[in-house]
Structure formats: C-alpha cells, structure tokens
PDB file of C-alpha atoms in Angstrom:
ATOM      1  CA  MET F   1      96.831 115.768 338.163  1.00 54.00           C
ATOM      2  CA  LEU F   2      94.114 118.289 338.843  1.00 57.00           C
ATOM      3  CA  TYR F   3      91.187 115.857 339.410  1.00 57.00           C
ATOM      4  CA  MET F   4      90.447 117.670 342.644  1.00 74.00           C
ATOM      5  CA  LEU F   5      89.501 120.809 340.633  1.00 83.00           C
ATOM      6  CA  THR F   6      85.760 121.130 339.987  1.00 89.00           C
ATOM      7  CA  LYS F   7      84.262 121.616 336.504  1.00 90.00           C
ATOM      8  CA  ASP F   8      83.410 125.159 337.463  1.00 94.00           C
ATOM      9  CA  GLU F   9      86.934 125.821 338.584  1.00 94.00           C
ATOM     10  CA  LEU F  10      88.422 124.494 335.326  1.00 93.00           C
ATOM     11  CA  SER F  11      85.911 126.486 333.360  1.00 94.00           C
ATOM     12  CA  TRP F  12      86.860 129.617 335.258  1.00 95.00           C
ATOM     13  CA  ILE F  13      90.550 129.024 334.657  1.00 95.00           C
ATOM     14  CA  ARG F  14      90.020 128.463 330.893  1.00 94.00           C
ATOM     15  CA  CYS F  15      88.008 131.756 330.726  1.00 94.00           C
ATOM     16  CA  VAL F  16      90.841 133.636 332.597  1.00 94.00           C
ATOM     17  CA  LEU F  17      93.599 132.205 330.366  1.00 93.00           C
ATOM     18  CA  GLU F  18      91.759 133.071 327.165  1.00 91.00           C
ATOM     19  CA  ASP F  19      92.366 136.730 327.893  1.00 78.00           C
ATOM     20  CA  PHE F  20      95.882 136.759 326.497  1.00 76.00           C
ATOM     21  CA  GLU F  21      97.372 138.410 323.394  1.00 75.00           C
ATOM     22  CA  PRO F  22     100.585 136.619 322.025  1.00 74.00           C
ATOM     23  CA  GLY F  23     103.411 139.171 322.124  1.00 70.00           C
ATOM     24  CA  GLU F  24     101.999 141.136 325.009  1.00 72.00           C
ATOM     25  CA  ILE F  25     104.841 142.387 327.105  1.00 77.00           C
ATOM     26  CA  SER F  26     104.806 141.029 330.717  1.00 78.00           C
ATOM     27  CA  PRO F  27     104.485 143.469 333.590  1.00 84.00           C
ATOM     28  CA  SER F  28     107.623 141.739 335.014  1.00 81.00           C
ATOM     29  CA  TYR F  29     109.731 143.132 332.193  1.00 84.00           C
ATOM     30  CA  PHE F  30     108.827 146.747 333.079  1.00 88.00           C
ATOM     31  CA  TYR F  31     109.330 146.088 336.777  1.00 87.00           C
ATOM     32  CA  LYS F  32     112.757 144.621 336.176  1.00 89.00           C
ATOM     33  CA  GLU F  33     113.815 147.545 333.909  1.00 92.00           C
ATOM     34  CA  LYS F  34     112.566 150.109 336.418  1.00 93.00           C
ATOM     35  CA  THR F  35     114.129 148.336 339.379  1.00 94.00           C
ATOM     36  CA  GLU F  36     117.526 147.916 337.740  1.00 95.00           C
ATOM     37  CA  PHE F  37     117.602 151.549 336.769  1.00 96.00           C
ATOM     38  CA  ALA F  38     116.779 152.608 340.368  1.00 96.00           C
ATOM     39  CA  ARG F  39     119.423 150.311 341.813  1.00 96.00           C
ATOM     40  CA  ASN F  40     122.165 151.540 339.457  1.00 97.00           C
ATOM     41  CA  GLN F  41     121.216 155.130 340.379  1.00 97.00           C
ATOM     42  CA  ASN F  42     121.471 154.230 344.054  1.00 97.00           C
ATOM     43  CA  ARG F  43     124.850 152.427 343.987  1.00 97.00           C
ATOM     44  CA  GLU F  44     126.850 155.128 345.793  1.00 98.00           C
ATOM     45  CA  LYS F  45     124.371 155.298 348.657  1.00 98.00           C
ATOM     46  CA  VAL F  46     124.446 151.547 349.029  1.00 98.00           C
ATOM     47  CA  ARG F  47     128.193 151.475 348.895  1.00 98.00           C
ATOM     48  CA  LYS F  48     128.415 153.943 351.809  1.00 98.00           C
ATOM     49  CA  GLU F  49     125.873 151.915 353.886  1.00 98.00           C
ATOM     50  CA  LEU F  50     127.775 148.656 353.365  1.00 98.00           C
ATOM     51  CA  ASP F  51     131.240 150.210 353.871  1.00 98.00           C
ATOM     52  CA  ALA F  52     130.052 151.708 357.196  1.00 98.00           C
ATOM     53  CA  LEU F  53     128.845 148.297 358.297  1.00 98.00           C
ATOM     54  CA  ARG F  54     131.977 146.575 357.166  1.00 98.00           C
ATOM     55  CA  ASN F  55     134.096 149.050 359.105  1.00 97.00           C
ATOM     56  CA  LYS F  56     132.234 148.299 362.306  1.00 97.00           C
ATOM     57  CA  MET F  57     132.299 144.553 361.995  1.00 96.00           C
ATOM     58  CA  ARG F  58     134.985 141.911 362.087  1.00 96.00           C
ATOM     59  CA  SER F  59     136.367 140.565 358.899  1.00 98.00           C
ATOM     60  CA  TYR F  60     137.762 137.107 358.414  1.00 98.00           C
ATOM     61  CA  THR F  61     140.600 135.373 356.622  1.00 98.00           C
ATOM     62  CA  PRO F  62     139.946 132.316 354.472  1.00 98.00           C
ATOM     63  CA  GLU F  63     141.657 130.179 357.160  1.00 98.00           C
ATOM     64  CA  GLU F  64     139.333 131.593 359.769  1.00 98.00           C
ATOM     65  CA  LEU F  65     136.395 130.702 357.623  1.00 98.00           C
ATOM     66  CA  PHE F  66     137.594 127.156 357.390  1.00 97.00           C
ATOM     67  CA  LEU F  67     137.827 127.009 361.172  1.00 97.00           C
ATOM     68  CA  PHE F  68     134.401 128.672 361.833  1.00 97.00           C
ATOM     69  CA  LYS F  69     132.501 126.362 359.555  1.00 96.00           C
ATOM     70  CA  ASN F  70     132.531 124.144 362.635  1.00 96.00           C
ATOM     71  CA  LYS F  71     129.596 124.925 364.861  1.00 96.00           C
ATOM     72  CA  LYS F  72     131.565 124.296 368.097  1.00 96.00           C
ATOM     73  CA  GLU F  73     134.342 126.592 367.060  1.00 97.00           C
ATOM     74  CA  ARG F  74     131.815 129.350 366.340  1.00 97.00           C
ATOM     75  CA  GLU F  75     130.038 128.750 369.630  1.00 96.00           C
ATOM     76  CA  ASN F  76     133.363 128.989 371.456  1.00 96.00           C
ATOM     77  CA  LYS F  77     133.865 132.518 369.981  1.00 95.00           C
ATOM     78  CA  GLY F  78     130.228 133.553 370.348  1.00 96.00           C
ATOM     79  CA  LEU F  79     129.568 133.684 366.683  1.00 96.00           C
ATOM     80  CA  ASN F  80     126.143 133.129 365.147  1.00 95.00           C
ATOM     81  CA  ASN F  81     125.487 131.616 361.806  1.00 97.00           C
ATOM     82  CA  PHE F  82     123.113 134.100 360.117  1.00 97.00           C
ATOM     83  CA  SER F  83     121.265 134.985 356.875  1.00 97.00           C
ATOM     84  CA  GLY F  84     123.084 137.617 354.925  1.00 98.00           C
ATOM     85  CA  ILE F  85     125.696 138.392 352.355  1.00 98.00           C
ATOM     86  CA  TYR F  86     129.475 137.866 352.291  1.00 98.00           C
ATOM     87  CA  ILE F  87     131.859 140.240 350.503  1.00 98.00           C
ATOM     88  CA  ILE F  88     135.151 138.542 349.603  1.00 98.00           C
ATOM     89  CA  HIS F  89     137.770 141.281 349.157  1.00 98.00           C
ATOM     90  CA  ASN F  90     141.157 140.552 347.372  1.00 98.00           C
ATOM     91  CA  SER F  91     143.427 143.101 349.175  1.00 98.00           C
ATOM     92  CA  ASP F  92     146.176 142.671 346.472  1.00 98.00           C
ATOM     93  CA  LYS F  93     143.878 143.502 343.531  1.00 98.00           C
ATOM     94  CA  ASP F  94     141.254 145.556 345.405  1.00 98.00           C
ATOM     95  CA  ILE F  95     138.400 143.644 343.822  1.00 98.00           C
ATOM     96  CA  ASN F  96     135.373 141.820 345.348  1.00 98.00           C
ATOM     97  CA  TYR F  97     133.028 138.966 345.112  1.00 98.00           C
ATOM     98  CA  VAL F  98     129.550 139.309 346.590  1.00 98.00           C
ATOM     99  CA  GLY F  99     127.392 136.317 347.490  1.00 98.00           C
ATOM    100  CA  GLN F 100     124.455 135.398 349.661  1.00 97.00           C
ATOM    101  CA  ALA F 101     123.562 132.540 351.978  1.00 97.00           C
ATOM    102  CA  VAL F 102     120.846 131.529 354.472  1.00 95.00           C
ATOM    103  CA  ARG F 103     123.857 130.550 356.681  1.00 97.00           C
ATOM    104  CA  VAL F 104     126.919 132.529 355.724  1.00 98.00           C
ATOM    105  CA  PHE F 105     129.447 130.459 357.649  1.00 97.00           C
ATOM    106  CA  ASP F 106     128.237 127.396 355.740  1.00 97.00           C
ATOM    107  CA  ARG F 107     128.786 128.989 352.359  1.00 97.00           C
ATOM    108  CA  ALA F 108     131.460 131.678 352.230  1.00 98.00           C
ATOM    109  CA  TYR F 109     134.410 129.276 352.776  1.00 97.00           C
ATOM    110  CA  ASN F 110     133.536 127.212 349.784  1.00 97.00           C
ATOM    111  CA  HIS F 111     134.962 129.810 347.451  1.00 98.00           C
ATOM    112  CA  PHE F 112     138.416 128.828 348.715  1.00 98.00           C
ATOM    113  CA  LEU F 113     137.976 125.153 347.788  1.00 97.00           C
ATOM    114  CA  ALA F 114     138.487 123.637 344.392  1.00 96.00           C
ATOM    115  CA  ASN F 115     135.337 123.301 342.276  1.00 95.00           C
ATOM    116  CA  ALA F 116     133.055 124.569 345.085  1.00 95.00           C
ATOM    117  CA  GLY F 117     132.715 128.305 344.509  1.00 96.00           C
ATOM    118  CA  ASN F 118     133.932 131.085 342.249  1.00 97.00           C
ATOM    119  CA  ASP F 119     136.844 129.617 340.244  1.00 97.00           C
ATOM    120  CA  ARG F 120     138.651 132.949 339.932  1.00 98.00           C
ATOM    121  CA  VAL F 121     138.621 133.624 343.670  1.00 98.00           C
ATOM    122  CA  TYR F 122     140.073 130.130 344.270  1.00 98.00           C
ATOM    123  CA  GLU F 123     142.746 130.637 341.588  1.00 98.00           C
ATOM    124  CA  ASP F 124     143.934 133.873 343.076  1.00 98.00           C
ATOM    125  CA  PHE F 125     143.815 132.349 346.577  1.00 98.00           C
ATOM    126  CA  CYS F 126     146.135 129.559 345.333  1.00 98.00           C
ATOM    127  CA  LEU F 127     148.480 132.173 343.930  1.00 98.00           C
ATOM    128  CA  GLY F 128     148.907 133.566 347.383  1.00 98.00           C
ATOM    129  CA  ASN F 129     146.649 136.734 347.120  1.00 98.00           C
ATOM    130  CA  THR F 130     145.485 138.170 350.452  1.00 98.00           C
ATOM    131  CA  PHE F 131     141.743 138.029 351.180  1.00 98.00           C
ATOM    132  CA  ARG F 132     139.478 139.425 353.810  1.00 98.00           C
ATOM    133  CA  ILE F 133     135.885 138.464 354.026  1.00 98.00           C
ATOM    134  CA  SER F 134     132.975 140.610 355.518  1.00 98.00           C
ATOM    135  CA  LEU F 135     129.820 138.862 356.669  1.00 98.00           C
ATOM    136  CA  ILE F 136     126.826 141.227 356.810  1.00 98.00           C
ATOM    137  CA  PRO F 137     123.515 140.041 358.263  1.00 98.00           C
ATOM    138  CA  LEU F 138     120.417 140.956 356.300  1.00 98.00           C
ATOM    139  CA  SER F 139     118.748 142.036 359.503  1.00 97.00           C
ATOM    140  CA  ILE F 140     120.968 145.100 360.043  1.00 98.00           C
ATOM    141  CA  THR F 141     120.710 146.498 356.600  1.00 98.00           C
ATOM    142  CA  SER F 142     118.029 148.612 354.892  1.00 97.00           C
ATOM    143  CA  PHE F 143     116.987 145.725 352.726  1.00 96.00           C
ATOM    144  CA  SER F 144     114.195 143.267 353.103  1.00 94.00           C
ATOM    145  CA  THR F 145     115.320 140.148 351.168  1.00 94.00           C
ATOM    146  CA  LEU F 146     118.616 138.412 350.466  1.00 95.00           C
ATOM    147  CA  ASN F 147     118.098 138.800 346.726  1.00 94.00           C
ATOM    148  CA  GLU F 148     117.580 142.570 347.112  1.00 96.00           C
ATOM    149  CA  LEU F 149     120.651 142.942 349.316  1.00 98.00           C
ATOM    150  CA  GLU F 150     122.967 140.826 347.137  1.00 98.00           C
ATOM    151  CA  ASP F 151     122.009 142.546 343.910  1.00 98.00           C
ATOM    152  CA  ASN F 152     122.359 146.028 345.359  1.00 98.00           C
ATOM    153  CA  ALA F 153     125.708 145.065 346.837  1.00 98.00           C
ATOM    154  CA  ILE F 154     126.916 143.607 343.448  1.00 98.00           C
ATOM    155  CA  ARG F 155     125.978 146.896 341.818  1.00 98.00           C
ATOM    156  CA  ALA F 156     127.462 149.029 344.634  1.00 98.00           C
ATOM    157  CA  TYR F 157     130.905 147.366 344.343  1.00 98.00           C
ATOM    158  CA  ASP F 158     130.688 146.964 340.556  1.00 98.00           C
ATOM    159  CA  SER F 159     131.885 143.443 341.090  1.00 98.00           C
ATOM    160  CA  ILE F 160     130.813 142.257 337.678  1.00 97.00           C
ATOM    161  CA  HIS F 161     132.923 144.650 335.658  1.00 96.00           C
ATOM    162  CA  LYS F 162     135.584 145.203 338.345  1.00 96.00           C
ATOM    163  CA  GLY F 163     135.397 142.059 340.378  1.00 98.00           C
ATOM    164  CA  TYR F 164     134.723 138.301 340.535  1.00 98.00           C
ATOM    165  CA  ASN F 165     130.970 138.196 339.999  1.00 98.00           C
ATOM    166  CA  LYS F 166     129.826 136.859 336.698  1.00 96.00           C
ATOM    167  CA  MET F 167     126.114 137.714 336.965  1.00 94.00           C
ATOM    168  CA  PRO F 168     124.028 140.318 338.810  1.00 94.00           C
ATOM    169  CA  GLY F 169     121.839 139.294 341.598  1.00 93.00           C
ATOM    170  CA  ASN F 170     118.178 138.229 341.293  1.00 88.00           C
ATOM    171  CA  VAL F 171     116.093 141.329 340.715  1.00 90.00           C
ATOM    172  CA  MET F 172     112.694 139.513 340.654  1.00 80.00           C
ATOM    173  CA  ASP F 173     111.800 137.947 344.053  1.00 75.00           C
ATOM    174  CA  LYS F 174     108.407 137.194 342.734  1.00 77.00           C
ATOM    175  CA  TYR F 175     106.783 136.912 339.272  1.00 84.00           C
ATOM    176  CA  ILE F 176     104.332 139.560 338.374  1.00 86.00           C
ATOM    177  CA  PHE F 177     101.246 138.287 336.588  1.00 90.00           C
ATOM    178  CA  ILE F 178      99.321 140.327 334.123  1.00 88.00           C
ATOM    179  CA  ASN F 179      96.272 140.627 336.522  1.00 89.00           C
ATOM    180  CA  ASP F 180      94.962 139.383 339.791  1.00 91.00           C
ATOM    181  CA  GLU F 181      92.915 136.632 338.238  1.00 94.00           C
ATOM    182  CA  TYR F 182      96.047 135.079 336.755  1.00 94.00           C
ATOM    183  CA  GLN F 183      97.539 135.056 340.250  1.00 93.00           C
ATOM    184  CA  GLU F 184      94.394 133.515 341.721  1.00 95.00           C
ATOM    185  CA  ALA F 185      94.443 130.799 339.089  1.00 95.00           C
ATOM    186  CA  ALA F 186      98.039 129.963 339.718  1.00 95.00           C
ATOM    187  CA  ASN F 187      97.309 129.791 343.426  1.00 94.00           C
ATOM    188  CA  LEU F 188      94.426 127.524 342.922  1.00 94.00           C
ATOM    189  CA  ILE F 189      96.421 125.072 340.869  1.00 93.00           C
ATOM    190  CA  LEU F 190      99.343 125.224 343.291  1.00 93.00           C
ATOM    191  CA  ASP F 191      97.042 124.547 346.240  1.00 92.00           C
ATOM    192  CA  LYS F 192      95.749 121.383 344.501  1.00 89.00           C
ATOM    193  CA  ILE F 193      99.159 119.858 343.656  1.00 89.00           C
ATOM    194  CA  GLN F 194     101.340 120.812 346.639  1.00 89.00           C
ATOM    195  CA  GLY F 195     102.131 117.911 349.002  1.00 81.00           C
ATOM    196  CA  THR F 196     101.698 115.298 346.289  1.00 84.00           C
ATOM    197  CA  GLU F 197     104.419 112.916 345.223  1.00 86.00           C
ATOM    198  CA  LEU F 198     104.293 114.340 341.751  1.00 86.00           C
ATOM    199  CA  PHE F 199     104.848 117.866 343.130  1.00 90.00           C
ATOM    200  CA  SER F 200     107.941 116.689 345.029  1.00 88.00           C
ATOM    201  CA  SER F 201     109.366 115.299 341.754  1.00 93.00           C
ATOM    202  CA  LEU F 202     109.419 118.709 340.075  1.00 94.00           C
ATOM    203  CA  THR F 203     113.067 119.351 340.978  1.00 93.00           C
ATOM    204  CA  ASN F 204     114.123 121.691 338.106  1.00 94.00           C
ATOM    205  CA  ASP F 205     112.639 124.087 335.606  1.00 95.00           C
ATOM    206  CA  ARG F 206     112.653 121.549 332.726  1.00 95.00           C
ATOM    207  CA  LYS F 207     110.514 119.147 334.787  1.00 96.00           C
ATOM    208  CA  ARG F 208     108.300 121.868 335.980  1.00 96.00           C
ATOM    209  CA  MET F 209     107.518 123.092 332.395  1.00 96.00           C
ATOM    210  CA  ILE F 210     106.921 119.572 331.078  1.00 96.00           C
ATOM    211  CA  TYR F 211     104.425 119.087 333.864  1.00 93.00           C
ATOM    212  CA  ILE F 212     102.754 122.407 333.158  1.00 95.00           C
ATOM    213  CA  SER F 213     102.510 121.691 329.502  1.00 95.00           C
ATOM    214  CA  SER F 214     100.981 118.198 330.076  1.00 92.00           C
ATOM    215  CA  LEU F 215      98.507 119.911 332.468  1.00 90.00           C
ATOM    216  CA  PHE F 216      97.473 122.323 329.673  1.00 93.00           C
ATOM    217  CA  THR F 217      97.015 119.518 327.272  1.00 93.00           C
ATOM    218  CA  GLU F 218      95.080 117.210 329.577  1.00 89.00           C
ATOM    219  CA  PHE F 219      92.646 119.876 330.583  1.00 90.00           C
ATOM    220  CA  SER F 220      92.396 121.725 327.230  1.00 92.00           C
ATOM    221  CA  LEU F 221      93.600 124.913 328.745  1.00 93.00           C
ATOM    222  CA  PRO F 222      94.189 127.726 326.207  1.00 94.00           C
ATOM    223  CA  GLU F 223      97.831 128.400 325.372  1.00 92.00           C
ATOM    224  CA  ASN F 224      99.238 131.129 327.474  1.00 92.00           C
ATOM    225  CA  MET F 225     103.006 131.311 327.809  1.00 90.00           C
ATOM    226  CA  HIS F 226     102.878 134.246 330.376  1.00 89.00           C
ATOM    227  CA  PHE F 227     100.773 132.160 332.711  1.00 94.00           C
ATOM    228  CA  LYS F 228     102.982 129.032 332.173  1.00 94.00           C
ATOM    229  CA  LEU F 229     106.072 130.991 333.138  1.00 91.00           C
ATOM    230  CA  GLY F 230     104.348 132.473 336.165  1.00 92.00           C
ATOM    231  CA  LEU F 231     103.117 129.131 337.371  1.00 95.00           C
ATOM    232  CA  LEU F 232     106.523 127.671 336.953  1.00 95.00           C
ATOM    233  CA  LYS F 233     108.062 130.392 339.045  1.00 90.00           C
ATOM    234  CA  SER F 234     105.200 130.090 341.607  1.00 92.00           C
ATOM    235  CA  ILE F 235     105.922 126.304 341.994  1.00 93.00           C
ATOM    236  CA  LYS F 236     109.624 126.994 342.238  1.00 90.00           C
ATOM    237  CA  GLU F 237     109.303 129.725 344.843  1.00 86.00           C
ATOM    238  CA  PHE F 238     106.835 127.626 346.882  1.00 89.00           C
ATOM    239  CA  GLN F 239     109.271 124.687 346.899  1.00 89.00           C
ATOM    240  CA  LYS F 240     112.150 126.931 347.855  1.00 81.00           C
ATOM    241  CA  THR F 241     110.223 128.575 350.633  1.00 79.00           C
ATOM    242  CA  ASN F 242     108.985 125.342 352.135  1.00 80.00           C
ATOM    243  CA  LYS F 243     112.194 123.353 351.597  1.00 72.00           C
ATOM    244  CA  LYS F 244     113.240 121.585 354.789  1.00 48.00           C
ATOM    245  CA  ILE F 245     116.634 122.901 355.852  1.00 44.00           C
TER     246      ILE F 245
END
C-alpha cells in the first residue's frame, strides 16, 4: 500500500497522529455551525440576488428541457450548457426545488422523468401542475462554488420546509483538519496512492474506510478517527476533482 513511504515518513506520521485526544471536537463542527448560522441570517439578501437574476433570464418549461438536452437543439438556439443551479418552480403551488449540476441542461430535465430525480416533483408534474425552471450560472453569482450557491439558494427559498428539497446543500466543501501537520500527512499519503489501481477501486465511502483502516493496521498507525475521516474526505474530493467527464 504505502511501500513508497520511507521509514522516516512513517515515523513522522505516527508522531503526528499520536497527538489526538478521543472526544475532541473537530474544527469542522465549529465551522459548519458558524457557516449555517451566517447563511440563515443572509437568506433574504440571497433571495433578492437570485430573484433579480431569474427576472433577467429566460425560464424553461419541462418540455423545453427535454428538447434542449440535445446538444444540436441547444446550439441552434445559441444556448450553452453551463455549471450552475436550477430552480424548479411549481407555479400552481408556489414551491421550489433547488439543485446543482456541472452541466445544468444534462441534469434538470431528469426531475420530470420517473425514478430519475425528485419523486415529488415528478408526481406533481404527472398531475398536470405547471412548472417553470430557472437555470443560473455559477459564474454570474456572488458565490465561488456550486455547493455554496446551492445551499444558500435552498435556504433562501426555504425549499426544505416549503418546497421539494429533502436535505440542505453541502456546507463543507473541504474537511478541516485539527492542524496543518494532519493536512500534510493526509497529502503525503494521498500523493503515494493516487494513480494506482487500488486507488481507482475506492469507489464509495465504505471501501475508502476499509482501505484506510487496513492501512492503519498494516503500518501500526495510532488510532485517530478525526484523521481517518479527513483522509477519507480528501480521497473522495481528489477523485471527484480529477474524475474524467
């Protein structure tokens, strides 16, 4: 697994991971609490920003989304497939669903197909409810990531309590380690395993944690759940970022 690590590197990692007290609260917890509070306080401002963008931009019917999933049809209308969020508005019930996609035209229409998106959106669509869908590019908003934009939009439209969303967006774009040495140790391990056949087989969190636990056992690393979770998330984020689209 980590045979490319030197004895000195392994010794340093062991030393770093020994500095852990079970029950210690992760910095990620405090960051998440602080961020969620700030976003909830900022909901009205975000709603105004997104409403202003929606009023300036074209909205689509579900039927138009089915049409424009085809690249040639989009090109004929001068439409680009961009990274952003989509806001599905039920005009009859005045409720919303907010989602994100790297390519919005490839994703938004799925909610109007059976077993492909939000089941409640599809149910109301089949009942004949009227829908309009707004597609908002990340690049023209005040936000820096899709996760940040989506979560703020879900909160702005209160689409969990008064809409179709079942869960909030992802608040944590990146895991926060207890200290810089933890981050360095995770980066060192990640650098050794990326590109290997084993690394490509870590396709879900269960497999990632099994691998990490076996790594700890094989190299007699001190038990450190905070680091294990951070390494798991680092592996997952690396794979997501470098995934071939």
